[in-house]
PDB file of C-alpha atoms in Angstrom:
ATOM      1  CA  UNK A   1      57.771   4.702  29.591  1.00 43.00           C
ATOM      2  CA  UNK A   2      54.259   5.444  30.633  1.00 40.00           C
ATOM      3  CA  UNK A   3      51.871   2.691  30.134  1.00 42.00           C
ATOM      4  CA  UNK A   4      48.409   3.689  29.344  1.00 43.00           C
ATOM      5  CA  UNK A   5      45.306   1.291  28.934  1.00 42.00           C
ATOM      6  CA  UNK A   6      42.683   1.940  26.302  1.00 41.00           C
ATOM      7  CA  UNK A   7      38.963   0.768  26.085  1.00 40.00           C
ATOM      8  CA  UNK A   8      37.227   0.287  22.317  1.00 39.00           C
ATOM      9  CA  UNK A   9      34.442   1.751  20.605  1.00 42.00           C
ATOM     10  CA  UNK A  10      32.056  -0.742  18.743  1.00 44.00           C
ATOM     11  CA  UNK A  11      33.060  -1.820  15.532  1.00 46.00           C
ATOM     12  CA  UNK A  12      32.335  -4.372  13.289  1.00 47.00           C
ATOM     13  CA  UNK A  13      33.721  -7.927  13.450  1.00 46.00           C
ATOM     14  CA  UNK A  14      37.057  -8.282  11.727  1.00 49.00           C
ATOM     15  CA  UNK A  15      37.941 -10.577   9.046  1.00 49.00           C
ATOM     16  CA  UNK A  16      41.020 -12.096  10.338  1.00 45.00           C
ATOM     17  CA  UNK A  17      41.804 -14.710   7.804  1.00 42.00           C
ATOM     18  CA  UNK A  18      39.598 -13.285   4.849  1.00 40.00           C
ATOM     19  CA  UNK A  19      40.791 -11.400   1.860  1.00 38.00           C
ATOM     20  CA  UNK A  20      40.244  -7.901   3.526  1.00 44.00           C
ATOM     21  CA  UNK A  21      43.027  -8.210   5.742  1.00 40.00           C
ATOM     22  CA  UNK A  22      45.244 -10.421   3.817  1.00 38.00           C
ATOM     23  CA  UNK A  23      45.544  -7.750   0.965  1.00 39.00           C
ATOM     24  CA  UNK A  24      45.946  -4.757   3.512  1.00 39.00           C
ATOM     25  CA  UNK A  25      49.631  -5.279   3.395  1.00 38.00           C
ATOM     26  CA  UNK A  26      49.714  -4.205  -0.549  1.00 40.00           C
ATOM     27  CA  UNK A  27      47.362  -1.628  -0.361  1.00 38.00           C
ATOM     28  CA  UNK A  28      46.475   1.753   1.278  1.00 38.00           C
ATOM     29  CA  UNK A  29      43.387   2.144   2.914  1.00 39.00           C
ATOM     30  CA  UNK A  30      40.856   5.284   2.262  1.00 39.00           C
ATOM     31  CA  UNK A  31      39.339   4.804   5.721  1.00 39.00           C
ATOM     32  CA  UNK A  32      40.338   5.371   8.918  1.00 40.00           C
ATOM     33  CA  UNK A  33      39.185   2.541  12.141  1.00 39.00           C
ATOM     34  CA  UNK A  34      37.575   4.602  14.912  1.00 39.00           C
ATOM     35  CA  UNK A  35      40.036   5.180  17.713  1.00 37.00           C
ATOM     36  CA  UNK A  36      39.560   4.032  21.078  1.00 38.00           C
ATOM     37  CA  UNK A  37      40.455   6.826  23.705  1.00 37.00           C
ATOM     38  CA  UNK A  38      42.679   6.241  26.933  1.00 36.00           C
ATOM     39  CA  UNK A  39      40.819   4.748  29.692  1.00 36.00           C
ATOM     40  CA  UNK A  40      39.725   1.439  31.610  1.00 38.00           C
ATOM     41  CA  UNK A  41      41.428  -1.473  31.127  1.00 42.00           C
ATOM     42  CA  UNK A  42      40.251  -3.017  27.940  1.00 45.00           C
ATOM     43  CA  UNK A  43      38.395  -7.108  29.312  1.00 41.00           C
ATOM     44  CA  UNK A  44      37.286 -10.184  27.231  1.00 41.00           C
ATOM     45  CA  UNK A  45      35.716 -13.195  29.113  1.00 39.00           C
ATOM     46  CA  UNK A  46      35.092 -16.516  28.139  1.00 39.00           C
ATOM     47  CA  UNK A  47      36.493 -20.423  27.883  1.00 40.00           C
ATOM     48  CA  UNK A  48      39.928 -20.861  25.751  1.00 42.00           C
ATOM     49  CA  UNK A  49      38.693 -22.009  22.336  1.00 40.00           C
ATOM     50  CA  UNK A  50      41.372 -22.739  18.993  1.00 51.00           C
ATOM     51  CA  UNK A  51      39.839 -20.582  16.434  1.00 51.00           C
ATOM     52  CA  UNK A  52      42.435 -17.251  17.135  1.00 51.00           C
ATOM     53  CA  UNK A  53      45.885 -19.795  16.867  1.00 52.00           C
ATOM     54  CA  UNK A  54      44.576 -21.846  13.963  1.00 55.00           C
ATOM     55  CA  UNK A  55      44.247 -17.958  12.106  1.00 53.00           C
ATOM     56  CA  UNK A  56      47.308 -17.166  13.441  1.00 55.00           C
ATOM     57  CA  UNK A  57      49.060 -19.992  12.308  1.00 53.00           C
ATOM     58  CA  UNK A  58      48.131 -19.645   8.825  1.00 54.00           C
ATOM     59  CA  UNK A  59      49.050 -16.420   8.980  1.00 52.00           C
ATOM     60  CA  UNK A  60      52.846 -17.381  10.169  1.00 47.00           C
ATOM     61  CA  UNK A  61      53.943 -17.996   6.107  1.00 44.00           C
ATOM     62  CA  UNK A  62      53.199 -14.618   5.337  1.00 45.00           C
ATOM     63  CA  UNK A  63      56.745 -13.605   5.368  1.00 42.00           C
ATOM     64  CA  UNK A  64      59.882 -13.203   7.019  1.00 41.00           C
ATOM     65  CA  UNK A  65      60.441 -10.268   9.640  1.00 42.00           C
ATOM     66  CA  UNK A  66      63.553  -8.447   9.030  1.00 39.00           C
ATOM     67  CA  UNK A  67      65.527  -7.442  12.413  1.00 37.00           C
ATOM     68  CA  UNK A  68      65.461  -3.702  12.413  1.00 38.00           C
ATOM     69  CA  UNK A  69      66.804  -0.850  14.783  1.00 37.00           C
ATOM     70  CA  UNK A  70      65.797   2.760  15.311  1.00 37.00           C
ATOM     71  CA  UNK A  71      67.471   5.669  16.687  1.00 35.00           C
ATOM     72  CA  UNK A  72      66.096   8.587  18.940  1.00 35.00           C
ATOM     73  CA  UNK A  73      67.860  12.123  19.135  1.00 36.00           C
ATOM     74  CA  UNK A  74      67.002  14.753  21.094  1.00 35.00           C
ATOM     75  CA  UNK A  75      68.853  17.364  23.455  1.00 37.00           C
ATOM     76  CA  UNK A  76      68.515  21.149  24.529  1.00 36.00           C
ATOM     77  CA  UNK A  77      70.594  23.726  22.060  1.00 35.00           C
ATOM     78  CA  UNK A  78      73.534  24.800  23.295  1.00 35.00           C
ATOM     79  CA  UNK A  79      74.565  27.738  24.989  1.00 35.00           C
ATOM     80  CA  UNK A  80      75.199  30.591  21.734  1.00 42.00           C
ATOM     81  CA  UNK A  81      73.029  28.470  19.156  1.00 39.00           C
ATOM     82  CA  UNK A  82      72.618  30.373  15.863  1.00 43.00           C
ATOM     83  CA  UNK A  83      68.910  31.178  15.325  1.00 42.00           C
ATOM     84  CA  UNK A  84      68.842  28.436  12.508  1.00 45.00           C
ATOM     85  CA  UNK A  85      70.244  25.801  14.998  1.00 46.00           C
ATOM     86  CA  UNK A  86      67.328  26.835  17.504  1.00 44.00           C
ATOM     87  CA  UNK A  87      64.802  26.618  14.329  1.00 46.00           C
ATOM     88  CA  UNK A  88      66.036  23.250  13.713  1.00 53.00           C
ATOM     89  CA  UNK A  89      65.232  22.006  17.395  1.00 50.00           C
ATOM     90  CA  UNK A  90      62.124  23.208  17.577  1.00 53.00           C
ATOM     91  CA  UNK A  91      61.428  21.262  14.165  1.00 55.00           C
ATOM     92  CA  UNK A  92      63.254  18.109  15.917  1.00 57.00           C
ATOM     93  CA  UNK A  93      60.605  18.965  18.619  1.00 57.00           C
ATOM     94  CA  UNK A  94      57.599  18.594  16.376  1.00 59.00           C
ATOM     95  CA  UNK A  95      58.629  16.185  14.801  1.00 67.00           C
ATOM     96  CA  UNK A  96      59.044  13.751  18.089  1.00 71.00           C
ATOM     97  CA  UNK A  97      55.761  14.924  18.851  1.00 76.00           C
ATOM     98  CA  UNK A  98      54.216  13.618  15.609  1.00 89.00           C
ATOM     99  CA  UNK A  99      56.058   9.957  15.976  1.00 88.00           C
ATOM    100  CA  UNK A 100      54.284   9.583  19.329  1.00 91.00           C
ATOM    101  CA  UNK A 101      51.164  10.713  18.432  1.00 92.00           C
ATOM    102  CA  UNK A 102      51.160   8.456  14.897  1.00 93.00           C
ATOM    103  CA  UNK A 103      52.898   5.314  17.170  1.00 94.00           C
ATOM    104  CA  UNK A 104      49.824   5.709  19.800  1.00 94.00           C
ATOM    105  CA  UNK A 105      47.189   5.730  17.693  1.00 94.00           C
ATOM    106  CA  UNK A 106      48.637   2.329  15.703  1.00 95.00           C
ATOM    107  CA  UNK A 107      48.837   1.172  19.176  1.00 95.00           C
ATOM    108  CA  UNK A 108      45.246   2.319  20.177  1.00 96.00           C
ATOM    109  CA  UNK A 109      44.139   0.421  16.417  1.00 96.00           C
ATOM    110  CA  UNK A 110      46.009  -2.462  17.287  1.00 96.00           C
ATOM    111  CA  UNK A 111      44.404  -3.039  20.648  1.00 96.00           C
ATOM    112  CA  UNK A 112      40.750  -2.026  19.091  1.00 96.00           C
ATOM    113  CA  UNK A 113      42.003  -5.169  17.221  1.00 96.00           C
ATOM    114  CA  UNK A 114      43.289  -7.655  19.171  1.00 96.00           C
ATOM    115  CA  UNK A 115      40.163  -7.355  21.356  1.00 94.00           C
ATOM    116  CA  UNK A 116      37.838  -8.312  18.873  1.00 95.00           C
ATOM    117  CA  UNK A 117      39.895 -11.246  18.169  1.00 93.00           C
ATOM    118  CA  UNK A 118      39.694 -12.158  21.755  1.00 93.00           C
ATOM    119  CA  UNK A 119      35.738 -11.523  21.719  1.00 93.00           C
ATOM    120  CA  UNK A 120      35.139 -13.855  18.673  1.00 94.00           C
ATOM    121  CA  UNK A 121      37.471 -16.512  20.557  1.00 92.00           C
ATOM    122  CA  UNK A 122      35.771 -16.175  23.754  1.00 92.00           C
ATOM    123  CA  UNK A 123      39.280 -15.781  25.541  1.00 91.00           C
ATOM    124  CA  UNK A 124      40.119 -13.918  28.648  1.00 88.00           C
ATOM    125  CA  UNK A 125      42.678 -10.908  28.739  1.00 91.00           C
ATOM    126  CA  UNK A 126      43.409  -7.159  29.082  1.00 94.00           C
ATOM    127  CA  UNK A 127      45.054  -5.096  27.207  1.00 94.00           C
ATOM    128  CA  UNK A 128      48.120  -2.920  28.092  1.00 95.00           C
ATOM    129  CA  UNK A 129      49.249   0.185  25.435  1.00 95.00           C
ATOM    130  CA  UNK A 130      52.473   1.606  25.511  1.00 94.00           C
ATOM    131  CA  UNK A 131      55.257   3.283  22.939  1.00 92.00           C
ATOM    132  CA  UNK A 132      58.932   1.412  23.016  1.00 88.00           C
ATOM    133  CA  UNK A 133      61.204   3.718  21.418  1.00 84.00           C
ATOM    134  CA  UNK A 134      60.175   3.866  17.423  1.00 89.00           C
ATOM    135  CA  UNK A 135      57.487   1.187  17.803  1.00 91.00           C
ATOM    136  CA  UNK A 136      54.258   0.910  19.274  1.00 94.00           C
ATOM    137  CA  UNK A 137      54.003  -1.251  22.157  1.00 95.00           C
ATOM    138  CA  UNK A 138      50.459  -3.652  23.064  1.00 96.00           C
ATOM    139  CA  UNK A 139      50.688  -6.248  25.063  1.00 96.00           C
ATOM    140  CA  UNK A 140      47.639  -9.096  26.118  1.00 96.00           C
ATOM    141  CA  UNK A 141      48.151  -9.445  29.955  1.00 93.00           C
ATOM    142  CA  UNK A 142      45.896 -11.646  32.611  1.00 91.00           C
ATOM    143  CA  UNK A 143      42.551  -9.623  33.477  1.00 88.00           C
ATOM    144  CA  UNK A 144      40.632  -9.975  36.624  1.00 86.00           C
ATOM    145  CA  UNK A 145      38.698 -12.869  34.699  1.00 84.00           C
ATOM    146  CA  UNK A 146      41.269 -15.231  33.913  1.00 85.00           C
ATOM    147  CA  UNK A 147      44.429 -15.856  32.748  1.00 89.00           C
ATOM    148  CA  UNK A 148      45.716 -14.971  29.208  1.00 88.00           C
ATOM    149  CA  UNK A 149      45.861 -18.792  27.068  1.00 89.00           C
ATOM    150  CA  UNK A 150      49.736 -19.658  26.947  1.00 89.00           C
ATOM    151  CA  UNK A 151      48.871 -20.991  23.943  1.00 91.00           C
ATOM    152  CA  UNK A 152      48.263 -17.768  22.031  1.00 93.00           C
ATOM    153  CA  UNK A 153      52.840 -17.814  22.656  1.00 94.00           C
ATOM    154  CA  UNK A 154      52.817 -20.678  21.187  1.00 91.00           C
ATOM    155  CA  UNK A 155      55.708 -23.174  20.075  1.00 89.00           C
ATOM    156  CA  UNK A 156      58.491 -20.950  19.851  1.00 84.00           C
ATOM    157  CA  UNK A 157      56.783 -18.150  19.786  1.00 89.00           C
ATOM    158  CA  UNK A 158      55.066 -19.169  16.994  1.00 90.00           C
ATOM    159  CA  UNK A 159      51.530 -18.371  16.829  1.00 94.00           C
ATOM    160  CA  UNK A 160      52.887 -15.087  18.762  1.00 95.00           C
ATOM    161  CA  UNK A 161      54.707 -13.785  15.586  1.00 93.00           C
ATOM    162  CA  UNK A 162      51.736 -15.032  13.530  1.00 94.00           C
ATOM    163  CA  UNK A 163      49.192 -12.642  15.901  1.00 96.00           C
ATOM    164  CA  UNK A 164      51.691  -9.624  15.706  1.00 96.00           C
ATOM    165  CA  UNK A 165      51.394 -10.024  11.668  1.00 96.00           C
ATOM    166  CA  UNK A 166      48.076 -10.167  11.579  1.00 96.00           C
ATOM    167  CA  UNK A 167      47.868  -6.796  13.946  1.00 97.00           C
ATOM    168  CA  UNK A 168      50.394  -4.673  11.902  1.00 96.00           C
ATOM    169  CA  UNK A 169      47.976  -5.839   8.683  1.00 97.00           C
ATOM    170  CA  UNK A 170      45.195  -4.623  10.586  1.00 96.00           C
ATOM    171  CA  UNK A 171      46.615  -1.106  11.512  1.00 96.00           C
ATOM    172  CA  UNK A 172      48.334  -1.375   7.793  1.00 96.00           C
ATOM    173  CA  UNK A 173      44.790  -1.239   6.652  1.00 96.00           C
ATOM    174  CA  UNK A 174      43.472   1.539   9.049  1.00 95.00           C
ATOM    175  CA  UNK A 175      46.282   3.953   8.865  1.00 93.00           C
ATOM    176  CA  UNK A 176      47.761   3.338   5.081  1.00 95.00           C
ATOM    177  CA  UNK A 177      51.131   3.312   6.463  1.00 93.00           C
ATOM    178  CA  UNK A 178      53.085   0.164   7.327  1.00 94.00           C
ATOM    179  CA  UNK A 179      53.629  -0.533  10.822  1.00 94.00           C
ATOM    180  CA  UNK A 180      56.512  -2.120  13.076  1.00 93.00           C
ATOM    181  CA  UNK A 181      54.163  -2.624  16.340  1.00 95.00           C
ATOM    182  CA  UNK A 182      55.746  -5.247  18.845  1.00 94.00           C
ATOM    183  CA  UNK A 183      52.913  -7.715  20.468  1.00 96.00           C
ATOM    184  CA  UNK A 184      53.480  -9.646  23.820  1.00 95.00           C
ATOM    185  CA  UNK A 185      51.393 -11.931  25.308  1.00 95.00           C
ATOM    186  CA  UNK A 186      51.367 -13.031  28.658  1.00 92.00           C
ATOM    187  CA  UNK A 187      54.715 -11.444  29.440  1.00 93.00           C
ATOM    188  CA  UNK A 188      56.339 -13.716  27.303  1.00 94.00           C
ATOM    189  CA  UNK A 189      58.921 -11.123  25.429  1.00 91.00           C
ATOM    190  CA  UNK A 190      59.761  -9.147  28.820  1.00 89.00           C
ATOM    191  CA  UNK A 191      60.990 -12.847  30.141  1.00 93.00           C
ATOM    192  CA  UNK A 192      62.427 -13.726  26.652  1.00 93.00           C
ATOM    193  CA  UNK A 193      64.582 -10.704  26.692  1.00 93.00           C
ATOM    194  CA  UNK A 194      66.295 -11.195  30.302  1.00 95.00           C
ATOM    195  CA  UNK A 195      66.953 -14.604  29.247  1.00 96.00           C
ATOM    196  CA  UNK A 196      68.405 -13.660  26.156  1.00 96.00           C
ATOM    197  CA  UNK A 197      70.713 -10.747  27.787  1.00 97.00           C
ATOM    198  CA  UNK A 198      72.160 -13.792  30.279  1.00 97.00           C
ATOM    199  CA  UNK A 199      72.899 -15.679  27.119  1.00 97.00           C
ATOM    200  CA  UNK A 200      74.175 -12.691  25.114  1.00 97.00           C
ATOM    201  CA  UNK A 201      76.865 -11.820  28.096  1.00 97.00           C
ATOM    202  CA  UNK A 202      77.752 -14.897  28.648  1.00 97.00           C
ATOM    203  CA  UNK A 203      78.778 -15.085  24.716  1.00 97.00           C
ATOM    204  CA  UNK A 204      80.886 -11.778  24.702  1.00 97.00           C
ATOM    205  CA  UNK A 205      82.606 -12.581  27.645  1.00 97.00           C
ATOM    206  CA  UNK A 206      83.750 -15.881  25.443  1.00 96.00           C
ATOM    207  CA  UNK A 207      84.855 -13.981  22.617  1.00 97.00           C
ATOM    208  CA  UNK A 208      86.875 -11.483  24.572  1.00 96.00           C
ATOM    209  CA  UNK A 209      88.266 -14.094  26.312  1.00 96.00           C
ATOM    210  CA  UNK A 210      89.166 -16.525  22.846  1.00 96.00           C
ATOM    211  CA  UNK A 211      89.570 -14.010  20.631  1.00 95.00           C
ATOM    212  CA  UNK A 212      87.367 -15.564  18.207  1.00 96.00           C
ATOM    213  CA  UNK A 213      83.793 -15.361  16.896  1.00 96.00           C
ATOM    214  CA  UNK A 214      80.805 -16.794  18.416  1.00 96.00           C
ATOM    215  CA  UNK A 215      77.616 -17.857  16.988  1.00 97.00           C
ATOM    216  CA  UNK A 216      74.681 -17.881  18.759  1.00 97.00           C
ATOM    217  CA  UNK A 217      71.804 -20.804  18.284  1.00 95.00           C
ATOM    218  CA  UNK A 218      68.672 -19.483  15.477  1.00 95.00           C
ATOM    219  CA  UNK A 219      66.580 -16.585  16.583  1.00 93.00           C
ATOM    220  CA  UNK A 220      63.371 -14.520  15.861  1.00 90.00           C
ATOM    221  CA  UNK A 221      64.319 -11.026  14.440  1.00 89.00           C
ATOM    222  CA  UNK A 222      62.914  -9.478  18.117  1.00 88.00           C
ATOM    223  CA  UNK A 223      65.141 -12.008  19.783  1.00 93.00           C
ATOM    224  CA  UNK A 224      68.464 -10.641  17.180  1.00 95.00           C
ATOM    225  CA  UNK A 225      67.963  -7.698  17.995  1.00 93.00           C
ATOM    226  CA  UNK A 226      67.778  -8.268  21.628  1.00 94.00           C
ATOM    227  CA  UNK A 227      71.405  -9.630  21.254  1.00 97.00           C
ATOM    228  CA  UNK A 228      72.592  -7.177  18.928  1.00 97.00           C
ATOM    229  CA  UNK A 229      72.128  -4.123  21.392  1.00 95.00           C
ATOM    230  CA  UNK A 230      73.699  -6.063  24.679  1.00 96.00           C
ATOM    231  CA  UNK A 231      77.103  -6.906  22.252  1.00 97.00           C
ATOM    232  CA  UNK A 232      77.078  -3.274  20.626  1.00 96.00           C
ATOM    233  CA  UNK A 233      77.240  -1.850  24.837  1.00 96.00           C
ATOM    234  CA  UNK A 234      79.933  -4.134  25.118  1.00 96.00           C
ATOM    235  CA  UNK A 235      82.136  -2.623  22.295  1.00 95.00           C
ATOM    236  CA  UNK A 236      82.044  -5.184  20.159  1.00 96.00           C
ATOM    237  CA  UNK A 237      79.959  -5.854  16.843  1.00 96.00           C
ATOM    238  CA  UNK A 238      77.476  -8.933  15.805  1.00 97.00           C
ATOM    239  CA  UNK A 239      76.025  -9.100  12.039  1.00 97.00           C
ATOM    240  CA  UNK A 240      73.150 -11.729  11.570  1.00 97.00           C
ATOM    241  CA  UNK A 241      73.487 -14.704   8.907  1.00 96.00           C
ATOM    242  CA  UNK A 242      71.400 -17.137   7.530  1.00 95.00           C
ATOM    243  CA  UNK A 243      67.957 -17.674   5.987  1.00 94.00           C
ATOM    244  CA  UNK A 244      64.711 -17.535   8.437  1.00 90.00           C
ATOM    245  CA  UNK A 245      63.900 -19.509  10.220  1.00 87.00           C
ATOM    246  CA  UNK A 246      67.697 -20.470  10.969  1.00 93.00           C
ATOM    247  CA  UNK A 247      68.843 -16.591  11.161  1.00 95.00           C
ATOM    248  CA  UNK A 248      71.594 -16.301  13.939  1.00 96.00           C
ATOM    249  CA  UNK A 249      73.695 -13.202  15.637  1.00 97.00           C
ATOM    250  CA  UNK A 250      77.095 -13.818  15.074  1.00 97.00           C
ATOM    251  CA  UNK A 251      79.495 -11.723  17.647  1.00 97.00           C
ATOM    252  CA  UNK A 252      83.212 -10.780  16.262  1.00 97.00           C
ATOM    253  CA  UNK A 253      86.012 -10.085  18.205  1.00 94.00           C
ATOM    254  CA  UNK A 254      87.656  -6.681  18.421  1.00 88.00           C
TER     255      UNK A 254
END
């Protein structure tokens, strides 16, 4: 994956708790937000301050994320293809092309975002673009300036979830169309993840070994899904159960 930084075009201040962006996730948006196009590394400067968590802890009831999974297809034609099979490919083809396009620019909107958030809060940070698969990728990393506030993670991971709402509202509201964009912060979810694929083998290996299920401590949907894709290369299977916040990946035996 190629990771591409972005700098923004001025716009005006967002409204991050205010009605504007609260009722973005219900309705479709006749505008578009001005893109920012590829280029320096996006900067904001200033002393940590609270007013970015306390928003994004408000924000944190807005609902429960569902753990979802995508799936990518692609491959030359083979050798004889009908001229309907090649037709098909190229359509495959265009269509690819359009996901990564559309997942860019929510990740370009997202990041137009987030920096303003980090302007109004006076709090230090780049900001790194990418595409992961079916989702958009941004993630706040330490600038030249400072370090990126571990408190913008937050308890759990908290006021993180909270901040990745807010931004899918935001790009919600740009683009009309509803978006799955993953946030990190401070390299939290890259660390998260290794952690949780130690935790996940460790698990399977149990259940091959007993013969019996396993289930795994209350997780975030990113942190499920995490889980679900190490015990699905394994050969075995997992389902989730429970209510959020006390969802949990249970792993069945064979």
């Amino acid at each position: 994956m190629s990771e591409q930084s972005a700098t923004t075009q001025e716009q005006p201040t967002p409204q991050v708790a205010g009605t504007d962006l609260g009722t973005a996730a219900g309705t479709e948006s006749g505008t578009e937000t001005p893109v920012a196009q590829t280029g320096g590394a996006r900067e904001s400067t200033g002393a940590e301050v609270s007013s970015v968590t306390e928003a994004a802890e408000e924000s944190a009831t807005a609902g429960s994320q569902a753990a979802s999974t995508g799936t990518s297809g692609s491959g030359d034609a083979a050798e004889g293809e009908t001229t309907a099979d090649a037709a098909d490919t190229s359509d495959d083809q265009v269509e690819n092309g359009s996901l990564v396009a559309r997942l860019e620019r929510e990740g370009e909107v997202a990041a137009d975002f987030l920096e303003q958030l980090l302007d109004i809060a006076d709090l230090d940070g780049d900001l790194d673009v990418d595409v992961d698969g079916d989702r958009a990728a941004v993630a706040i990393v330490d600038s030249e300036e400072g370090r990126v506030p571990r408190r913008l993670v937050g308890d759990h991971a908290k006021v993180l979830e909270a901040l990745q709402e807010l931004t899918r509202l935001a790009v919600q509201a740009a683009t009309g169309e509803r978006s799955r964009l993953m946030l990190d912060v401070a390299g939290y979810r890259a660390e998260r993840r290794a952690a949780l694929v130690e935790t996940a083998r460790t698990a399977i290996e149990q259940v091959k070994s007993s013969g019996e299920r396993t289930t795994l401590d209350p997780m975030t949907a990113f942190e499920r899904k995490v889980v679900h894709d190490e015990v699905l290369a394994s050969g075995l299977s997992s389902e989730s159960e429970g209510v959020e916040p006390h969802r949990c990946v249970v792993i069945l035996p064979r």
